[in-house]
mmCIF file of C-alpha atoms in Angstrom:
data_model
loop_
_atom_site.group_PDB
_atom_site.id
_atom_site.type_symbol
_atom_site.label_atom_id
_atom_site.label_comp_id
_atom_site.label_asym_id
_atom_site.label_seq_id
_atom_site.Cartn_x
_atom_site.Cartn_y
_atom_site.Cartn_z
ATOM 1 C CA MET G 1 -25.782 -9.874 1.017
ATOM 2 C CA PRO G 2 -25.070 -13.518 0.031
ATOM 3 C CA ALA G 3 -22.354 -14.181 -2.553
ATOM 4 C CA GLY G 4 -24.650 -14.574 -5.675
ATOM 5 C CA CYS G 5 -25.766 -11.569 -5.817
ATOM 6 C CA GLU G 6 -25.021 -8.763 -8.213
ATOM 7 C CA VAL G 7 -22.411 -6.150 -6.989
ATOM 8 C CA SER G 8 -22.214 -2.805 -8.430
ATOM 9 C CA PRO G 9 -18.549 -1.063 -9.926
ATOM 10 C CA THR G 10 -16.782 0.766 -6.948
ATOM 11 C CA MET G 11 -14.772 3.709 -6.582
ATOM 12 C CA LEU G 12 -10.986 4.071 -5.411
ATOM 13 C CA LYS G 13 -10.406 7.767 -4.458
ATOM 14 C CA PHE G 14 -6.603 8.901 -4.141
ATOM 15 C CA GLN G 15 -5.942 11.841 -1.879
ATOM 16 C CA ASN G 16 -2.206 13.128 -0.722
ATOM 17 C CA THR G 17 -2.292 14.318 2.216
ATOM 18 C CA ARG G 18 1.444 14.500 2.138
ATOM 19 C CA THR G 19 3.763 18.380 1.090
ATOM 20 C CA HIS G 20 5.344 17.053 -1.708
ATOM 21 C CA PRO G 21 3.939 15.357 -4.667
ATOM 22 C CA VAL G 22 3.583 11.604 -5.364
ATOM 23 C CA TRP G 23 3.522 9.574 -8.157
ATOM 24 C CA VAL G 24 1.123 6.706 -7.816
ATOM 25 C CA GLY G 25 1.642 3.022 -8.824
ATOM 26 C CA VAL G 26 -0.927 0.594 -9.843
ATOM 27 C CA LEU G 27 -0.376 -2.773 -10.535
ATOM 28 C CA SER G 28 -3.371 -4.298 -11.630
ATOM 29 C CA GLY G 29 -4.791 -7.826 -11.852
ATOM 30 C CA LYS G 30 -6.778 -9.895 -14.400
ATOM 31 C CA THR G 31 -8.834 -6.956 -14.478
ATOM 32 C CA SER G 32 -8.991 -3.644 -15.723
ATOM 33 C CA VAL G 33 -5.956 -1.143 -15.309
ATOM 34 C CA VAL G 34 -6.432 1.300 -12.479
ATOM 35 C CA GLY G 35 -4.926 4.587 -13.519
ATOM 36 C CA ASP G 36 -3.052 3.831 -16.681
ATOM 37 C CA GLY G 37 -0.696 1.830 -13.775
ATOM 38 C CA GLY G 38 0.669 5.097 -12.770
ATOM 39 C CA PHE G 39 0.053 8.501 -12.143
ATOM 40 C CA LYS G 40 0.961 11.811 -10.342
ATOM 41 C CA LEU G 41 -0.520 13.377 -7.116
ATOM 42 C CA LEU G 42 -0.142 16.878 -6.291
ATOM 43 C CA PRO G 43 0.029 17.778 -2.878
ATOM 44 C CA GLY G 44 -3.853 18.636 -1.863
ATOM 45 C CA ALA G 45 -5.099 16.877 -4.929
ATOM 46 C CA ILE G 46 -7.588 14.093 -5.543
ATOM 47 C CA ALA G 47 -7.835 11.045 -8.194
ATOM 48 C CA GLN G 48 -10.631 9.291 -8.567
ATOM 49 C CA PHE G 49 -11.424 6.034 -10.729
ATOM 50 C CA ILE G 50 -14.473 2.329 -10.740
ATOM 51 C CA VAL G 51 -13.233 -0.368 -10.447
ATOM 52 C CA PRO G 52 -15.637 -3.113 -11.828
ATOM 53 C CA PRO G 53 -16.349 -6.779 -9.354
ATOM 54 C CA GLY G 54 -13.685 -8.795 -8.991
ATOM 55 C CA TRP G 55 -10.926 -5.950 -9.397
ATOM 56 C CA SER G 56 -7.611 -6.504 -7.245
ATOM 57 C CA GLY G 57 -4.577 -4.757 -6.717
ATOM 58 C CA HIS G 58 -1.788 -3.179 -5.296
ATOM 59 C CA ILE G 59 -1.117 0.558 -5.077
ATOM 60 C CA TRP G 60 2.255 2.760 -3.686
ATOM 61 C CA ALA G 61 3.424 5.687 -3.569
ATOM 62 C CA ARG G 62 6.990 6.962 -5.011
ATOM 63 C CA THR G 63 8.925 9.646 -4.269
ATOM 64 C CA GLY G 64 11.166 11.676 -5.857
ATOM 65 C CA CYS G 65 10.353 10.712 -9.571
ATOM 66 C CA THR G 66 11.849 12.089 -12.398
ATOM 67 C CA PHE G 67 10.276 10.990 -15.921
ATOM 68 C CA ASP G 68 10.315 13.055 -19.629
ATOM 69 C CA GLY G 69 7.552 13.896 -21.723
ATOM 70 C CA SER G 70 6.887 10.330 -23.185
ATOM 71 C CA GLY G 71 6.542 8.814 -19.251
ATOM 72 C CA ASN G 72 10.718 7.644 -19.529
ATOM 73 C CA GLY G 73 12.552 8.016 -15.446
ATOM 74 C CA ASN G 74 12.868 6.678 -12.076
ATOM 75 C CA CYS G 75 11.884 7.288 -9.083
ATOM 76 C CA VAL G 76 13.715 7.139 -5.497
ATOM 77 C CA THR G 77 11.411 5.079 -3.411
ATOM 78 C CA GLY G 78 8.939 2.530 -4.502
ATOM 79 C CA ASP G 79 10.421 2.974 -8.789
ATOM 80 C CA CYS G 80 8.664 0.344 -10.687
ATOM 81 C CA GLY G 81 11.250 -0.131 -13.534
ATOM 82 C CA SER G 82 9.155 0.280 -16.203
ATOM 83 C CA GLY G 83 7.897 4.408 -16.834
ATOM 84 C CA LEU G 84 5.378 6.554 -15.290
ATOM 85 C CA LYS G 85 2.384 3.501 -15.990
ATOM 86 C CA CYS G 86 3.805 0.590 -13.932
ATOM 87 C CA ASN G 87 3.390 -2.648 -15.454
ATOM 88 C CA ALA G 88 5.617 -4.900 -11.865
ATOM 89 C CA GLY G 89 5.558 -3.461 -8.887
ATOM 90 C CA GLY G 90 7.198 -1.587 -6.491
ATOM 91 C CA ASP G 91 11.559 -1.766 -5.882
ATOM 92 C CA PRO G 92 11.118 -1.749 -1.271
ATOM 93 C CA PRO G 93 11.122 -0.570 1.130
ATOM 94 C CA VAL G 94 7.820 0.968 -0.412
ATOM 95 C CA THR G 95 4.152 0.928 1.815
ATOM 96 C CA ILE G 96 1.607 -1.471 -0.061
ATOM 97 C CA ALA G 97 -2.234 -0.823 -0.126
ATOM 98 C CA GLU G 98 -3.698 -4.334 -0.915
ATOM 99 C CA PHE G 99 -7.843 -4.484 -2.391
ATOM 100 C CA THR G 100 -9.308 -7.794 -3.296
ATOM 101 C CA ILE G 101 -13.252 -6.235 -4.114
ATOM 102 C CA ALA G 102 -15.989 -8.427 -4.311
ATOM 103 C CA ASP G 103 -17.343 -10.511 -7.518
ATOM 104 C CA GLY G 104 -20.996 -11.272 -6.090
ATOM 105 C CA LEU G 105 -20.118 -14.551 -7.063
ATOM 106 C CA ASN G 106 -17.548 -15.719 -4.322
ATOM 107 C CA SER G 107 -17.702 -12.857 -2.523
ATOM 108 C CA ASP G 108 -19.594 -10.371 -0.847
ATOM 109 C CA LYS G 109 -16.944 -8.739 0.600
ATOM 110 C CA ASP G 110 -14.142 -6.735 -0.571
ATOM 111 C CA ILE G 111 -10.832 -7.367 1.644
ATOM 112 C CA TYR G 112 -8.600 -4.536 2.455
ATOM 113 C CA ARG G 113 -5.532 -3.830 3.898
ATOM 114 C CA VAL G 114 -2.030 -1.332 4.356
ATOM 115 C CA SER G 115 1.089 -3.793 3.812
ATOM 116 C CA LEU G 116 4.186 -3.106 5.859
ATOM 117 C CA VAL G 117 6.148 -6.495 4.697
ATOM 118 C CA LYS G 118 8.279 -4.773 2.362
ATOM 119 C CA GLY G 119 9.341 -1.967 3.898
ATOM 120 C CA TYR G 120 7.859 1.750 4.590
ATOM 121 C CA ASN G 121 8.379 4.674 2.360
ATOM 122 C CA VAL G 122 4.911 6.741 2.245
ATOM 123 C CA GLY G 123 2.809 5.944 5.335
ATOM 124 C CA ILE G 124 -1.090 5.109 4.012
ATOM 125 C CA GLY G 125 -4.577 4.762 4.895
ATOM 126 C CA ILE G 126 -7.169 2.577 3.635
ATOM 127 C CA LYS G 127 -11.196 4.203 4.814
ATOM 128 C CA PRO G 128 -14.125 3.048 3.305
ATOM 129 C CA ILE G 129 -17.188 5.099 2.069
ATOM 130 C CA GLY G 130 -20.321 3.225 3.475
ATOM 131 C CA GLY G 131 -20.675 0.209 3.567
ATOM 132 C CA THR G 132 -21.469 -1.798 5.933
ATOM 133 C CA GLY G 133 -19.336 -4.730 7.756
ATOM 134 C CA ASP G 134 -17.124 -4.596 9.762
ATOM 135 C CA CYS G 135 -15.455 -1.925 7.417
ATOM 136 C CA GLN G 136 -11.788 -0.315 9.777
ATOM 137 C CA TYR G 137 -9.765 2.078 8.473
ATOM 138 C CA ALA G 138 -6.562 0.512 7.250
ATOM 139 C CA GLY G 139 -3.072 1.446 7.921
ATOM 140 C CA CYS G 140 -0.398 4.838 9.298
ATOM 141 C CA ILE G 141 -1.116 7.073 11.616
ATOM 142 C CA SER G 142 2.461 8.589 11.971
ATOM 143 C CA ASP G 143 5.621 8.632 10.091
ATOM 144 C CA LEU G 144 7.186 5.991 10.824
ATOM 145 C CA ASN G 145 10.254 7.033 8.657
ATOM 146 C CA LYS G 146 11.202 9.805 11.508
ATOM 147 C CA ASN G 147 11.719 6.924 13.982
ATOM 148 C CA CYS G 148 13.153 4.229 11.778
ATOM 149 C CA VAL G 149 16.355 3.075 13.239
ATOM 150 C CA PRO G 150 19.958 3.512 11.595
ATOM 151 C CA VAL G 151 20.184 -0.050 10.684
ATOM 152 C CA LEU G 152 17.049 0.470 8.817
ATOM 153 C CA LYS G 153 17.180 3.578 7.631
ATOM 154 C CA VAL G 154 17.296 4.089 3.383
ATOM 155 C CA VAL G 155 19.210 7.653 2.486
ATOM 156 C CA ASP G 156 18.569 9.806 -0.941
ATOM 157 C CA SER G 157 21.478 11.646 -1.725
ATOM 158 C CA SER G 158 21.423 14.760 0.221
ATOM 159 C CA GLY G 159 20.942 12.453 3.224
ATOM 160 C CA MET G 160 16.925 12.552 4.110
ATOM 161 C CA VAL G 161 15.902 9.516 5.413
ATOM 162 C CA VAL G 162 13.243 8.574 2.414
ATOM 163 C CA ALA G 163 12.370 5.051 3.394
ATOM 164 C CA CYS G 164 12.508 2.120 6.340
ATOM 165 C CA LYS G 165 13.264 -1.461 4.772
ATOM 166 C CA SER G 166 11.488 -4.412 6.927
ATOM 167 C CA GLU G 167 13.966 -6.285 8.898
ATOM 168 C CA CYS G 168 13.603 -9.435 6.522
ATOM 169 C CA ASP G 169 14.792 -7.240 3.223
ATOM 170 C CA ALA G 170 17.480 -6.031 5.808
ATOM 171 C CA PHE G 171 18.953 -9.336 7.649
ATOM 172 C CA ASN G 172 17.281 -11.769 5.281
ATOM 173 C CA VAL G 173 16.542 -14.792 7.907
ATOM 174 C CA PRO G 174 14.371 -16.636 9.092
ATOM 175 C CA ARG G 175 13.410 -15.101 12.638
ATOM 176 C CA PHE G 176 12.232 -11.690 10.274
ATOM 177 C CA CYS G 177 10.914 -13.272 7.429
ATOM 178 C CA CYS G 178 8.474 -15.856 9.171
ATOM 179 C CA THR G 179 10.298 -19.122 7.412
ATOM 180 C CA GLY G 180 11.074 -22.552 8.304
ATOM 181 C CA ASP G 181 11.197 -22.916 12.225
ATOM 182 C CA HIS G 182 9.839 -18.828 11.967
ATOM 183 C CA GLY G 183 6.779 -19.612 10.168
ATOM 184 C CA THR G 184 4.563 -18.096 13.113
ATOM 185 C CA CYS G 185 6.637 -14.594 13.477
ATOM 186 C CA ALA G 186 6.819 -13.344 17.545
ATOM 187 C CA PRO G 187 6.780 -9.870 17.906
ATOM 188 C CA THR G 188 9.956 -8.157 17.364
ATOM 189 C CA PRO G 189 11.657 -4.402 18.105
ATOM 190 C CA PHE G 190 12.050 -3.627 14.758
ATOM 191 C CA SER G 191 7.899 -5.207 14.919
ATOM 192 C CA MET G 192 7.238 -2.942 17.181
ATOM 193 C CA MET G 193 8.395 -0.091 15.512
ATOM 194 C CA TYR G 194 6.151 -0.633 12.538
ATOM 195 C CA LYS G 195 3.554 -0.753 14.649
ATOM 196 C CA ALA G 196 3.715 1.947 16.743
ATOM 197 C CA ALA G 197 3.683 4.243 13.169
ATOM 198 C CA CYS G 198 0.765 2.229 11.568
ATOM 199 C CA PRO G 199 -0.838 0.024 13.929
ATOM 200 C CA SER G 200 -3.877 -1.035 11.807
ATOM 201 C CA ALA G 201 -1.400 -2.261 8.744
ATOM 202 C CA TYR G 202 -0.318 -5.751 8.307
ATOM 203 C CA TYR G 203 3.249 -6.514 8.887
ATOM 204 C CA SER G 204 4.421 -10.491 9.705
ATOM 205 C CA TYR G 205 2.437 -13.208 7.410
ATOM 206 C CA ALA G 206 0.868 -14.393 11.199
ATOM 207 C CA ASP G 207 -0.304 -10.846 11.530
ATOM 208 C CA ALA G 208 -4.349 -12.059 10.778
ATOM 209 C CA SER G 209 -5.711 -9.001 12.770
ATOM 210 C CA SER G 210 -4.462 -6.625 9.920
ATOM 211 C CA THR G 211 -6.705 -7.255 6.881
ATOM 212 C CA PHE G 212 -10.312 -5.964 7.001
ATOM 213 C CA THR G 213 -13.464 -6.816 5.369
ATOM 214 C CA CYS G 214 -16.151 -4.220 3.672
ATOM 215 C CA SER G 215 -18.916 -4.692 1.326
ATOM 216 C CA ARG G 216 -21.108 -2.121 -0.803
ATOM 217 C CA SER G 217 -18.662 0.102 0.179
ATOM 218 C CA ASP G 218 -16.390 2.887 -2.601
ATOM 219 C CA PHE G 219 -12.708 3.438 -0.988
ATOM 220 C CA LEU G 220 -10.569 6.945 0.323
ATOM 221 C CA VAL G 221 -6.593 5.597 -0.602
ATOM 222 C CA THR G 222 -4.764 8.844 1.602
ATOM 223 C CA PHE G 223 -0.812 9.331 1.223
ATOM 224 C CA GLY G 224 1.018 10.636 3.737
ATOM 225 C CA PRO G 225 2.525 12.125 5.915
#
């Protein structure tokens, strides 16, 4: 389908495959807000929303959250600083699903990826439903928190590992942040650890192989393990 043709709204489905609830955070671009910016998703539950052509946004899972009846509170991981309904991104370490939905004018392809640039807290997978083109699965196949090296681990008050920092956040040096003379990042033991758990996730700023496209698709976003 050439750009300039009409495209239909896209359905985003969210499924929690974990044994604990997650509080989904959504930061939308300039178009409509999805899910009021945040909502609770119980184990096994599914929620779905329609997004218009041209929608873009970031989606992530928050864990260990406590909110009052007015939606005020905070989370152990992925906290966005504004309660249940997010108007800012999640605090790292956080796994992020990124979408740019085709507008039919400048593009006929939806662009999507799972990003580990800000670290990892919960596994995320993106699976196109229908559609034409490449339409590959993006995301994680195992729980990175179980294999996170000690220097990158984030633990909660009980000592449980709840997130794994990116090497850039942990060390803040050009080699790990893909800056300066290291504008193109070479693989490191840390990045290989991330890729083992999430082989089709986007990790470094030079990783062009983990950004995917699909046309006229809906999407299933899963949280877990």
